Amino acid sequence: MSPTANGRLIVFAGPSGSGKTTVARAILERHPDMVFSVSATTRSPRPGEEEGKNYFFLSKDEFQSRLANDEFIEWQRVYDDLYGSLKKAVEVHLNCGTSVVFDIDVRGALTIKGKYGPRAILIFVRPPSFETLKSRLRERDTEGPEELRKRLERAAMELEKAGEFDYIISNDILTEAIAQADAVVSAVVANASAPPVSR
Ligand code: 5GP
Protein backbone atom coordinates (compact mmCIF):
# COMPACT_ATOMS: atom_id res chain seq x y z
CA MET A 1 0.00 0.00 0.00
CA SER A 2 1.03 3.62 -0.44
CA PRO A 3 2.56 5.82 2.27
CA THR A 4 -0.83 7.51 2.61
CA ALA A 5 -2.44 4.23 3.67
CA ASN A 6 -4.67 4.54 6.65
CA GLY A 7 -2.80 2.84 9.51
CA ARG A 8 -3.87 4.29 12.86
CA LEU A 9 -1.90 4.82 16.05
CA ILE A 10 -3.89 3.35 18.92
CA VAL A 11 -2.30 4.58 22.10
CA PHE A 12 -3.07 3.20 25.55
CA ALA A 13 -1.80 5.14 28.53
CA GLY A 14 -2.69 5.54 32.18
CA PRO A 15 -1.10 5.16 35.57
CA SER A 16 0.91 2.17 36.65
CA GLY A 17 -1.65 -0.27 38.09
CA SER A 18 -4.52 0.93 35.87
CA GLY A 19 -4.41 -2.27 33.83
CA LYS A 20 -3.57 -0.52 30.54
CA THR A 21 -1.08 -3.22 29.52
CA THR A 22 -3.67 -5.97 30.00
CA VAL A 23 -6.22 -3.98 28.01
CA ALA A 24 -3.74 -3.23 25.21
CA ARG A 25 -2.72 -6.91 24.99
CA ALA A 26 -6.37 -7.99 24.84
CA ILE A 27 -6.99 -5.56 21.96
CA LEU A 28 -4.06 -7.03 20.05
CA GLU A 29 -5.48 -10.52 20.54
CA ARG A 30 -8.83 -9.40 19.19
CA HIS A 31 -7.25 -7.56 16.26
CA PRO A 32 -4.52 -9.83 14.90
CA ASP A 33 -4.13 -7.48 11.94
CA MET A 34 -2.61 -4.87 14.27
CA VAL A 35 0.94 -4.80 15.61
CA PHE A 36 2.43 -3.77 18.93
CA SER A 37 4.95 -0.96 19.06
CA VAL A 38 7.90 -2.55 20.85
CA SER A 39 9.56 0.30 22.73
CA ALA A 40 13.21 0.74 23.56
CA THR A 41 14.15 1.08 27.21
CA THR A 42 17.23 1.39 29.38
CA ARG A 43 15.69 -0.62 32.20
CA SER A 44 16.77 -4.21 32.78
CA PRO A 45 14.50 -7.04 31.63
CA ARG A 46 12.16 -8.48 34.25
CA PRO A 47 11.85 -12.27 34.54
CA GLY A 48 10.01 -13.63 31.50
CA GLU A 49 10.53 -10.51 29.35
CA GLU A 50 12.04 -11.07 25.92
CA GLU A 51 14.26 -8.85 23.80
CA GLY A 52 12.32 -7.58 20.80
CA LYS A 53 9.01 -8.83 22.13
CA ASN A 54 8.41 -6.81 25.30
CA TYR A 55 11.10 -4.20 24.73
CA PHE A 56 14.38 -3.56 22.98
CA PHE A 57 16.69 -3.38 25.99
CA LEU A 58 19.39 -0.79 25.37
CA SER A 59 22.27 0.60 27.41
CA LYS A 60 22.02 4.30 28.31
CA ASP A 61 24.70 5.04 25.70
CA GLU A 62 22.85 3.17 22.97
CA PHE A 63 19.63 4.96 23.84
CA GLN A 64 21.36 8.36 23.78
CA SER A 65 22.97 7.66 20.44
CA ARG A 66 19.60 6.68 18.93
CA LEU A 67 18.18 9.84 20.40
CA ALA A 68 20.94 11.86 18.74
CA ASN A 69 20.08 10.11 15.44
CA ASP A 70 16.43 11.18 15.80
CA GLU A 71 15.23 7.57 15.85
CA PHE A 72 12.31 8.08 18.24
CA ILE A 73 8.77 9.27 17.59
CA GLU A 74 8.66 10.16 21.26
CA TRP A 75 10.61 9.35 24.37
CA GLN A 76 10.35 10.00 28.10
CA ARG A 77 12.19 9.47 31.33
CA VAL A 78 9.89 7.33 33.46
CA TYR A 79 11.03 6.78 37.03
CA ASP A 80 14.79 6.29 36.59
CA ASP A 81 14.88 4.96 33.04
CA LEU A 82 14.43 6.11 29.47
CA TYR A 83 11.69 4.76 27.22
CA GLY A 84 10.98 5.54 23.59
CA SER A 85 8.88 4.48 20.60
CA LEU A 86 11.05 3.71 17.59
CA LYS A 87 10.17 5.56 14.40
CA LYS A 88 11.47 2.87 12.08
CA ALA A 89 9.48 0.05 13.68
CA VAL A 90 6.25 2.06 13.67
CA GLU A 91 6.27 3.88 10.36
CA VAL A 92 6.94 0.82 8.26
CA HIS A 93 3.60 -0.58 9.47
CA LEU A 94 1.63 2.65 9.24
CA ASN A 95 2.84 3.08 5.68
CA CYS A 96 1.45 -0.35 4.81
CA GLY A 97 -1.94 0.51 6.29
CA THR A 98 -1.39 -1.51 9.47
CA SER A 99 -2.57 0.01 12.75
CA VAL A 100 -0.07 0.10 15.59
CA VAL A 101 -0.94 -0.32 19.28
CA PHE A 102 1.13 1.52 21.90
CA ASP A 103 1.37 0.94 25.64
CA ILE A 104 3.24 4.00 26.84
CA ASP A 105 3.18 6.76 29.44
CA VAL A 106 0.76 9.68 29.34
CA ARG A 107 3.26 12.31 28.19
CA GLY A 108 4.51 10.12 25.37
CA ALA A 109 0.89 9.58 24.27
CA LEU A 110 0.32 13.33 24.11
CA THR A 111 3.50 13.77 22.04
CA ILE A 112 2.18 11.21 19.55
CA LYS A 113 -1.11 13.11 19.28
CA GLY A 114 0.83 16.31 18.64
CA LYS A 115 2.76 14.64 15.80
CA TYR A 116 0.07 12.51 14.16
CA GLY A 117 -3.13 14.44 14.95
CA PRO A 118 -6.35 12.55 14.19
CA ARG A 119 -4.47 9.45 12.97
CA ALA A 120 -3.63 8.88 16.63
CA ILE A 121 -6.38 7.76 18.99
CA LEU A 122 -5.50 8.21 22.64
CA ILE A 123 -7.23 5.92 25.12
CA PHE A 124 -6.71 6.64 28.80
CA VAL A 125 -7.20 3.65 31.09
CA ARG A 126 -7.90 4.79 34.59
CA PRO A 127 -8.54 3.01 37.87
CA PRO A 128 -12.03 3.53 39.35
CA SER A 129 -10.45 5.64 42.11
CA PHE A 130 -7.09 6.69 43.48
CA GLU A 131 -7.72 4.49 46.52
CA THR A 132 -8.23 1.44 44.27
CA LEU A 133 -4.98 2.24 42.48
CA LYS A 134 -3.13 2.42 45.79
CA SER A 135 -4.46 -0.92 46.94
CA ARG A 136 -3.78 -2.56 43.55
CA LEU A 137 -0.18 -1.40 43.63
CA ARG A 138 0.22 -2.53 47.23
CA GLU A 139 -1.28 -5.95 46.43
CA ARG A 140 0.91 -6.32 43.34
CA ASP A 141 3.80 -6.05 45.77
CA THR A 142 6.41 -5.74 43.03
CA GLU A 143 7.76 -2.44 44.37
CA GLY A 144 9.35 -1.37 47.64
CA PRO A 145 7.90 1.60 49.59
CA GLU A 146 10.03 4.16 47.71
CA GLU A 147 9.03 2.75 44.31
CA LEU A 148 5.40 2.71 45.39
CA ARG A 149 5.63 6.35 46.48
CA LYS A 150 7.11 7.32 43.08
CA ARG A 151 4.38 5.45 41.20
CA LEU A 152 1.61 7.09 43.19
CA GLU A 153 3.14 10.53 42.71
CA ARG A 154 3.39 9.95 38.97
CA ALA A 155 -0.15 8.51 38.89
CA ALA A 156 -1.53 11.75 40.31
CA MET A 157 0.22 13.74 37.53
CA GLU A 158 -1.04 11.28 34.88
CA LEU A 159 -4.65 11.34 36.11
CA GLU A 160 -4.66 15.13 35.73
CA LYS A 161 -3.99 14.71 32.01
CA ALA A 162 -6.83 12.28 31.33
CA GLY A 163 -9.02 15.08 29.95
CA GLU A 164 -6.58 15.57 27.07
CA PHE A 165 -7.27 12.05 25.76
CA ASP A 166 -9.81 11.07 23.10
CA TYR A 167 -11.37 8.38 25.29
CA ILE A 168 -11.28 7.51 28.96
CA ILE A 169 -12.04 3.99 30.07
CA SER A 170 -12.51 3.17 33.72
CA ASN A 171 -11.01 -0.20 34.52
CA ASP A 172 -13.23 -1.31 37.35
CA ILE A 173 -14.18 -4.67 35.86
CA LEU A 174 -11.50 -5.82 33.42
CA THR A 175 -13.81 -7.62 30.96
CA GLU A 176 -15.95 -4.48 30.68
CA ALA A 177 -12.93 -2.24 30.20
CA ILE A 178 -11.70 -4.53 27.40
CA ALA A 179 -15.14 -4.55 25.76
CA GLN A 180 -15.28 -0.74 25.87
CA ALA A 181 -11.77 -0.43 24.45
CA ASP A 182 -12.67 -2.91 21.72
CA ALA A 183 -15.80 -0.92 20.80
CA VAL A 184 -13.68 2.22 20.43
CA VAL A 185 -10.90 0.52 18.45
CA SER A 186 -13.28 -1.37 16.16
CA ALA A 187 -15.18 1.82 15.36
CA VAL A 188 -11.97 3.74 14.75
CA VAL A 189 -10.55 1.21 12.34
CA ALA A 190 -13.87 0.95 10.56
CA ASN A 191 -13.51 4.73 10.15
CA ALA A 192 -16.77 5.35 11.89
CA SER A 193 -17.02 7.58 14.92
CA ALA A 194 -16.49 5.56 18.04
CA PRO A 195 -19.25 5.24 20.63
CA PRO A 196 -19.11 7.59 23.58
CA VAL A 197 -17.42 6.24 26.66
CA SER A 198 -18.37 7.41 30.11
CA ARG A 199 -15.82 9.69 31.77
P1 5GP B 1 7.60 -0.60 32.74
O1 5GP B 1 9.00 -0.37 33.16
O2 5GP B 1 6.71 -0.91 33.92
O3 5GP B 1 7.48 -1.61 31.63
O4 5GP B 1 7.06 0.77 32.14
C1 5GP B 1 7.08 1.97 32.88
C2 5GP B 1 6.25 3.02 32.16
O5 5GP B 1 6.88 3.39 30.92
C3 5GP B 1 4.85 2.52 31.80
O6 5GP B 1 3.94 3.58 32.04
C4 5GP B 1 4.98 2.25 30.32
O7 5GP B 1 3.73 2.32 29.66
C5 5GP B 1 5.89 3.37 29.90
N1 5GP B 1 6.51 3.15 28.59
C6 5GP B 1 6.87 1.98 28.01
N2 5GP B 1 7.37 2.18 26.80
C7 5GP B 1 7.31 3.52 26.56
C8 5GP B 1 7.67 4.34 25.45
O8 5GP B 1 8.15 3.91 24.40
N3 5GP B 1 7.47 5.67 25.59
C9 5GP B 1 6.94 6.21 26.72
N4 5GP B 1 6.74 7.53 26.73
N5 5GP B 1 6.59 5.47 27.78
C10 5GP B 1 6.78 4.14 27.71
PDB file of C-alpha atoms and ligand atoms in Angstrom:
ATOM      1  CA  MET A   1       0.000   0.000   0.000  1.00  0.00           C
ATOM      2  CA  SER A   2       1.032   3.618  -0.443  1.00  0.00           C
ATOM      3  CA  PRO A   3       2.558   5.816   2.269  1.00  0.00           C
ATOM      4  CA  THR A   4      -0.828   7.513   2.615  1.00  0.00           C
ATOM      5  CA  ALA A   5      -2.443   4.228   3.667  1.00  0.00           C
ATOM      6  CA  ASN A   6      -4.671   4.538   6.653  1.00  0.00           C
ATOM      7  CA  GLY A   7      -2.803   2.837   9.505  1.00  0.00           C
ATOM      8  CA  ARG A   8      -3.868   4.294  12.862  1.00  0.00           C
ATOM      9  CA  LEU A   9      -1.903   4.816  16.046  1.00  0.00           C
ATOM     10  CA  ILE A  10      -3.887   3.350  18.924  1.00  0.00           C
ATOM     11  CA  VAL A  11      -2.302   4.579  22.096  1.00  0.00           C
ATOM     12  CA  PHE A  12      -3.074   3.196  25.546  1.00  0.00           C
ATOM     13  CA  ALA A  13      -1.802   5.138  28.530  1.00  0.00           C
ATOM     14  CA  GLY A  14      -2.692   5.538  32.175  1.00  0.00           C
ATOM     15  CA  PRO A  15      -1.095   5.162  35.572  1.00  0.00           C
ATOM     16  CA  SER A  16       0.914   2.166  36.650  1.00  0.00           C
ATOM     17  CA  GLY A  17      -1.647  -0.273  38.091  1.00  0.00           C
ATOM     18  CA  SER A  18      -4.522   0.928  35.875  1.00  0.00           C
ATOM     19  CA  GLY A  19      -4.412  -2.273  33.829  1.00  0.00           C
ATOM     20  CA  LYS A  20      -3.571  -0.520  30.537  1.00  0.00           C
ATOM     21  CA  THR A  21      -1.076  -3.218  29.520  1.00  0.00           C
ATOM     22  CA  THR A  22      -3.665  -5.970  29.999  1.00  0.00           C
ATOM     23  CA  VAL A  23      -6.222  -3.982  28.008  1.00  0.00           C
ATOM     24  CA  ALA A  24      -3.735  -3.232  25.206  1.00  0.00           C
ATOM     25  CA  ARG A  25      -2.724  -6.909  24.992  1.00  0.00           C
ATOM     26  CA  ALA A  26      -6.375  -7.985  24.837  1.00  0.00           C
ATOM     27  CA  ILE A  27      -6.992  -5.565  21.962  1.00  0.00           C
ATOM     28  CA  LEU A  28      -4.055  -7.034  20.050  1.00  0.00           C
ATOM     29  CA  GLU A  29      -5.476 -10.519  20.536  1.00  0.00           C
ATOM     30  CA  ARG A  30      -8.829  -9.404  19.188  1.00  0.00           C
ATOM     31  CA  HIS A  31      -7.252  -7.564  16.263  1.00  0.00           C
ATOM     32  CA  PRO A  32      -4.523  -9.833  14.900  1.00  0.00           C
ATOM     33  CA  ASP A  33      -4.130  -7.478  11.935  1.00  0.00           C
ATOM     34  CA  MET A  34      -2.612  -4.866  14.273  1.00  0.00           C
ATOM     35  CA  VAL A  35       0.941  -4.798  15.606  1.00  0.00           C
ATOM     36  CA  PHE A  36       2.428  -3.773  18.935  1.00  0.00           C
ATOM     37  CA  SER A  37       4.949  -0.959  19.056  1.00  0.00           C
ATOM     38  CA  VAL A  38       7.897  -2.550  20.847  1.00  0.00           C
ATOM     39  CA  SER A  39       9.559   0.297  22.733  1.00  0.00           C
ATOM     40  CA  ALA A  40      13.209   0.736  23.562  1.00  0.00           C
ATOM     41  CA  THR A  41      14.149   1.083  27.212  1.00  0.00           C
ATOM     42  CA  THR A  42      17.228   1.388  29.376  1.00  0.00           C
ATOM     43  CA  ARG A  43      15.689  -0.620  32.199  1.00  0.00           C
ATOM     44  CA  SER A  44      16.768  -4.211  32.781  1.00  0.00           C
ATOM     45  CA  PRO A  45      14.504  -7.037  31.630  1.00  0.00           C
ATOM     46  CA  ARG A  46      12.159  -8.484  34.246  1.00  0.00           C
ATOM     47  CA  PRO A  47      11.849 -12.265  34.535  1.00  0.00           C
ATOM     48  CA  GLY A  48      10.015 -13.625  31.497  1.00  0.00           C
ATOM     49  CA  GLU A  49      10.527 -10.510  29.351  1.00  0.00           C
ATOM     50  CA  GLU A  50      12.039 -11.072  25.919  1.00  0.00           C
ATOM     51  CA  GLU A  51      14.261  -8.851  23.802  1.00  0.00           C
ATOM     52  CA  GLY A  52      12.321  -7.577  20.795  1.00  0.00           C
ATOM     53  CA  LYS A  53       9.014  -8.829  22.134  1.00  0.00           C
ATOM     54  CA  ASN A  54       8.408  -6.812  25.295  1.00  0.00           C
ATOM     55  CA  TYR A  55      11.098  -4.197  24.727  1.00  0.00           C
ATOM     56  CA  PHE A  56      14.383  -3.563  22.982  1.00  0.00           C
ATOM     57  CA  PHE A  57      16.687  -3.380  25.985  1.00  0.00           C
ATOM     58  CA  LEU A  58      19.387  -0.786  25.373  1.00  0.00           C
ATOM     59  CA  SER A  59      22.267   0.599  27.406  1.00  0.00           C
ATOM     60  CA  LYS A  60      22.021   4.299  28.309  1.00  0.00           C
ATOM     61  CA  ASP A  61      24.701   5.041  25.704  1.00  0.00           C
ATOM     62  CA  GLU A  62      22.845   3.168  22.969  1.00  0.00           C
ATOM     63  CA  PHE A  63      19.631   4.964  23.841  1.00  0.00           C
ATOM     64  CA  GLN A  64      21.360   8.356  23.783  1.00  0.00           C
ATOM     65  CA  SER A  65      22.969   7.658  20.436  1.00  0.00           C
ATOM     66  CA  ARG A  66      19.603   6.682  18.927  1.00  0.00           C
ATOM     67  CA  LEU A  67      18.177   9.842  20.405  1.00  0.00           C
ATOM     68  CA  ALA A  68      20.945  11.856  18.742  1.00  0.00           C
ATOM     69  CA  ASN A  69      20.076  10.111  15.440  1.00  0.00           C
ATOM     70  CA  ASP A  70      16.425  11.176  15.796  1.00  0.00           C
ATOM     71  CA  GLU A  71      15.235   7.566  15.851  1.00  0.00           C
ATOM     72  CA  PHE A  72      12.311   8.084  18.242  1.00  0.00           C
ATOM     73  CA  ILE A  73       8.769   9.269  17.595  1.00  0.00           C
ATOM     74  CA  GLU A  74       8.657  10.163  21.260  1.00  0.00           C
ATOM     75  CA  TRP A  75      10.614   9.352  24.372  1.00  0.00           C
ATOM     76  CA  GLN A  76      10.352  10.001  28.102  1.00  0.00           C
ATOM     77  CA  ARG A  77      12.190   9.475  31.331  1.00  0.00           C
ATOM     78  CA  VAL A  78       9.893   7.327  33.456  1.00  0.00           C
ATOM     79  CA  TYR A  79      11.027   6.778  37.035  1.00  0.00           C
ATOM     80  CA  ASP A  80      14.786   6.287  36.588  1.00  0.00           C
ATOM     81  CA  ASP A  81      14.878   4.959  33.041  1.00  0.00           C
ATOM     82  CA  LEU A  82      14.430   6.114  29.471  1.00  0.00           C
ATOM     83  CA  TYR A  83      11.692   4.757  27.224  1.00  0.00           C
ATOM     84  CA  GLY A  84      10.982   5.538  23.589  1.00  0.00           C
ATOM     85  CA  SER A  85       8.876   4.481  20.595  1.00  0.00           C
ATOM     86  CA  LEU A  86      11.048   3.710  17.589  1.00  0.00           C
ATOM     87  CA  LYS A  87      10.172   5.561  14.397  1.00  0.00           C
ATOM     88  CA  LYS A  88      11.470   2.866  12.078  1.00  0.00           C
ATOM     89  CA  ALA A  89       9.484   0.047  13.683  1.00  0.00           C
ATOM     90  CA  VAL A  90       6.248   2.060  13.673  1.00  0.00           C
ATOM     91  CA  GLU A  91       6.272   3.877  10.362  1.00  0.00           C
ATOM     92  CA  VAL A  92       6.938   0.823   8.256  1.00  0.00           C
ATOM     93  CA  HIS A  93       3.602  -0.581   9.474  1.00  0.00           C
ATOM     94  CA  LEU A  94       1.634   2.647   9.236  1.00  0.00           C
ATOM     95  CA  ASN A  95       2.837   3.080   5.678  1.00  0.00           C
ATOM     96  CA  CYS A  96       1.447  -0.352   4.810  1.00  0.00           C
ATOM     97  CA  GLY A  97      -1.939   0.510   6.289  1.00  0.00           C
ATOM     98  CA  THR A  98      -1.394  -1.510   9.467  1.00  0.00           C
ATOM     99  CA  SER A  99      -2.566   0.010  12.749  1.00  0.00           C
ATOM    100  CA  VAL A 100      -0.069   0.098  15.588  1.00  0.00           C
ATOM    101  CA  VAL A 101      -0.939  -0.320  19.275  1.00  0.00           C
ATOM    102  CA  PHE A 102       1.132   1.524  21.902  1.00  0.00           C
ATOM    103  CA  ASP A 103       1.371   0.941  25.641  1.00  0.00           C
ATOM    104  CA  ILE A 104       3.238   4.003  26.845  1.00  0.00           C
ATOM    105  CA  ASP A 105       3.176   6.755  29.435  1.00  0.00           C
ATOM    106  CA  VAL A 106       0.764   9.678  29.336  1.00  0.00           C
ATOM    107  CA  ARG A 107       3.261  12.314  28.193  1.00  0.00           C
ATOM    108  CA  GLY A 108       4.509  10.115  25.372  1.00  0.00           C
ATOM    109  CA  ALA A 109       0.894   9.584  24.273  1.00  0.00           C
ATOM    110  CA  LEU A 110       0.321  13.332  24.106  1.00  0.00           C
ATOM    111  CA  THR A 111       3.502  13.773  22.043  1.00  0.00           C
ATOM    112  CA  ILE A 112       2.180  11.213  19.547  1.00  0.00           C
ATOM    113  CA  LYS A 113      -1.108  13.114  19.278  1.00  0.00           C
ATOM    114  CA  GLY A 114       0.833  16.313  18.638  1.00  0.00           C
ATOM    115  CA  LYS A 115       2.761  14.641  15.803  1.00  0.00           C
ATOM    116  CA  TYR A 116       0.071  12.506  14.160  1.00  0.00           C
ATOM    117  CA  GLY A 117      -3.130  14.442  14.949  1.00  0.00           C
ATOM    118  CA  PRO A 118      -6.347  12.545  14.190  1.00  0.00           C
ATOM    119  CA  ARG A 119      -4.469   9.447  12.971  1.00  0.00           C
ATOM    120  CA  ALA A 120      -3.625   8.879  16.634  1.00  0.00           C
ATOM    121  CA  ILE A 121      -6.378   7.760  18.994  1.00  0.00           C
ATOM    122  CA  LEU A 122      -5.503   8.215  22.644  1.00  0.00           C
ATOM    123  CA  ILE A 123      -7.225   5.920  25.124  1.00  0.00           C
ATOM    124  CA  PHE A 124      -6.705   6.637  28.801  1.00  0.00           C
ATOM    125  CA  VAL A 125      -7.197   3.648  31.091  1.00  0.00           C
ATOM    126  CA  ARG A 126      -7.904   4.785  34.588  1.00  0.00           C
ATOM    127  CA  PRO A 127      -8.543   3.014  37.869  1.00  0.00           C
ATOM    128  CA  PRO A 128     -12.026   3.529  39.347  1.00  0.00           C
ATOM    129  CA  SER A 129     -10.448   5.643  42.112  1.00  0.00           C
ATOM    130  CA  PHE A 130      -7.088   6.693  43.483  1.00  0.00           C
ATOM    131  CA  GLU A 131      -7.725   4.492  46.522  1.00  0.00           C
ATOM    132  CA  THR A 132      -8.227   1.436  44.271  1.00  0.00           C
ATOM    133  CA  LEU A 133      -4.982   2.243  42.481  1.00  0.00           C
ATOM    134  CA  LYS A 134      -3.133   2.420  45.791  1.00  0.00           C
ATOM    135  CA  SER A 135      -4.459  -0.920  46.942  1.00  0.00           C
ATOM    136  CA  ARG A 136      -3.781  -2.556  43.552  1.00  0.00           C
ATOM    137  CA  LEU A 137      -0.178  -1.395  43.626  1.00  0.00           C
ATOM    138  CA  ARG A 138       0.222  -2.530  47.225  1.00  0.00           C
ATOM    139  CA  GLU A 139      -1.276  -5.951  46.427  1.00  0.00           C
ATOM    140  CA  ARG A 140       0.913  -6.316  43.343  1.00  0.00           C
ATOM    141  CA  ASP A 141       3.796  -6.051  45.769  1.00  0.00           C
ATOM    142  CA  THR A 142       6.413  -5.736  43.032  1.00  0.00           C
ATOM    143  CA  GLU A 143       7.758  -2.435  44.371  1.00  0.00           C
ATOM    144  CA  GLY A 144       9.349  -1.368  47.641  1.00  0.00           C
ATOM    145  CA  PRO A 145       7.905   1.596  49.592  1.00  0.00           C
ATOM    146  CA  GLU A 146      10.031   4.155  47.712  1.00  0.00           C
ATOM    147  CA  GLU A 147       9.029   2.747  44.307  1.00  0.00           C
ATOM    148  CA  LEU A 148       5.404   2.709  45.393  1.00  0.00           C
ATOM    149  CA  ARG A 149       5.627   6.353  46.478  1.00  0.00           C
ATOM    150  CA  LYS A 150       7.108   7.322  43.082  1.00  0.00           C
ATOM    151  CA  ARG A 151       4.384   5.452  41.202  1.00  0.00           C
ATOM    152  CA  LEU A 152       1.614   7.094  43.188  1.00  0.00           C
ATOM    153  CA  GLU A 153       3.137  10.530  42.711  1.00  0.00           C
ATOM    154  CA  ARG A 154       3.386   9.954  38.975  1.00  0.00           C
ATOM    155  CA  ALA A 155      -0.150   8.511  38.887  1.00  0.00           C
ATOM    156  CA  ALA A 156      -1.529  11.752  40.310  1.00  0.00           C
ATOM    157  CA  MET A 157       0.219  13.736  37.532  1.00  0.00           C
ATOM    158  CA  GLU A 158      -1.042  11.281  34.880  1.00  0.00           C
ATOM    159  CA  LEU A 159      -4.648  11.336  36.112  1.00  0.00           C
ATOM    160  CA  GLU A 160      -4.656  15.126  35.729  1.00  0.00           C
ATOM    161  CA  LYS A 161      -3.991  14.713  32.012  1.00  0.00           C
ATOM    162  CA  ALA A 162      -6.831  12.278  31.327  1.00  0.00           C
ATOM    163  CA  GLY A 163      -9.023  15.075  29.955  1.00  0.00           C
ATOM    164  CA  GLU A 164      -6.576  15.573  27.069  1.00  0.00           C
ATOM    165  CA  PHE A 165      -7.267  12.053  25.758  1.00  0.00           C
ATOM    166  CA  ASP A 166      -9.814  11.075  23.105  1.00  0.00           C
ATOM    167  CA  TYR A 167     -11.369   8.384  25.295  1.00  0.00           C
ATOM    168  CA  ILE A 168     -11.280   7.511  28.963  1.00  0.00           C
ATOM    169  CA  ILE A 169     -12.038   3.985  30.071  1.00  0.00           C
ATOM    170  CA  SER A 170     -12.506   3.170  33.723  1.00  0.00           C
ATOM    171  CA  ASN A 171     -11.007  -0.203  34.517  1.00  0.00           C
ATOM    172  CA  ASP A 172     -13.228  -1.311  37.355  1.00  0.00           C
ATOM    173  CA  ILE A 173     -14.176  -4.675  35.861  1.00  0.00           C
ATOM    174  CA  LEU A 174     -11.498  -5.819  33.420  1.00  0.00           C
ATOM    175  CA  THR A 175     -13.814  -7.615  30.965  1.00  0.00           C
ATOM    176  CA  GLU A 176     -15.949  -4.479  30.680  1.00  0.00           C
ATOM    177  CA  ALA A 177     -12.926  -2.237  30.202  1.00  0.00           C
ATOM    178  CA  ILE A 178     -11.705  -4.526  27.401  1.00  0.00           C
ATOM    179  CA  ALA A 179     -15.140  -4.551  25.765  1.00  0.00           C
ATOM    180  CA  GLN A 180     -15.279  -0.742  25.870  1.00  0.00           C
ATOM    181  CA  ALA A 181     -11.771  -0.427  24.450  1.00  0.00           C
ATOM    182  CA  ASP A 182     -12.673  -2.909  21.721  1.00  0.00           C
ATOM    183  CA  ALA A 183     -15.797  -0.919  20.803  1.00  0.00           C
ATOM    184  CA  VAL A 184     -13.677   2.222  20.429  1.00  0.00           C
ATOM    185  CA  VAL A 185     -10.905   0.523  18.452  1.00  0.00           C
ATOM    186  CA  SER A 186     -13.277  -1.365  16.157  1.00  0.00           C
ATOM    187  CA  ALA A 187     -15.182   1.822  15.359  1.00  0.00           C
ATOM    188  CA  VAL A 188     -11.968   3.738  14.748  1.00  0.00           C
ATOM    189  CA  VAL A 189     -10.547   1.207  12.339  1.00  0.00           C
ATOM    190  CA  ALA A 190     -13.873   0.950  10.556  1.00  0.00           C
ATOM    191  CA  ASN A 191     -13.507   4.727  10.147  1.00  0.00           C
ATOM    192  CA  ALA A 192     -16.766   5.347  11.887  1.00  0.00           C
ATOM    193  CA  SER A 193     -17.017   7.581  14.917  1.00  0.00           C
ATOM    194  CA  ALA A 194     -16.486   5.559  18.044  1.00  0.00           C
ATOM    195  CA  PRO A 195     -19.250   5.241  20.628  1.00  0.00           C
ATOM    196  CA  PRO A 196     -19.113   7.585  23.579  1.00  0.00           C
ATOM    197  CA  VAL A 197     -17.417   6.239  26.662  1.00  0.00           C
ATOM    198  CA  SER A 198     -18.366   7.409  30.111  1.00  0.00           C
ATOM    199  CA  ARG A 199     -15.816   9.688  31.766  1.00  0.00           C
TER     200      ARG A 199
HETATM  201  P1  5GP B   1       7.602  -0.596  32.739  1.00  0.00           P
HETATM  202  O1  5GP B   1       9.005  -0.373  33.162  1.00  0.00           O
HETATM  203  O2  5GP B   1       6.708  -0.905  33.922  1.00  0.00           O
HETATM  204  O3  5GP B   1       7.477  -1.610  31.630  1.00  0.00           O
HETATM  205  O4  5GP B   1       7.059   0.773  32.137  1.00  0.00           O
HETATM  206  C1  5GP B   1       7.084   1.969  32.884  1.00  0.00           C
HETATM  207  C2  5GP B   1       6.250   3.016  32.159  1.00  0.00           C
HETATM  208  O5  5GP B   1       6.880   3.386  30.919  1.00  0.00           O
HETATM  209  C3  5GP B   1       4.855   2.520  31.797  1.00  0.00           C
HETATM  210  O6  5GP B   1       3.937   3.580  32.039  1.00  0.00           O
HETATM  211  C4  5GP B   1       4.977   2.245  30.317  1.00  0.00           C
HETATM  212  O7  5GP B   1       3.731   2.319  29.660  1.00  0.00           O
HETATM  213  C5  5GP B   1       5.891   3.373  29.901  1.00  0.00           C
HETATM  214  N1  5GP B   1       6.512   3.155  28.591  1.00  0.00           N
HETATM  215  C6  5GP B   1       6.870   1.981  28.014  1.00  0.00           C
HETATM  216  N2  5GP B   1       7.367   2.182  26.798  1.00  0.00           N
HETATM  217  C7  5GP B   1       7.315   3.518  26.560  1.00  0.00           C
HETATM  218  C8  5GP B   1       7.672   4.340  25.447  1.00  0.00           C
HETATM  219  O8  5GP B   1       8.152   3.911  24.399  1.00  0.00           O
HETATM  220  N3  5GP B   1       7.468   5.668  25.594  1.00  0.00           N
HETATM  221  C9  5GP B   1       6.938   6.212  26.718  1.00  0.00           C
HETATM  222  N4  5GP B   1       6.742   7.534  26.726  1.00  0.00           N
HETATM  223  N5  5GP B   1       6.590   5.468  27.782  1.00  0.00           N
HETATM  224  C10 5GP B   1       6.780   4.136  27.712  1.00  0.00           C
END
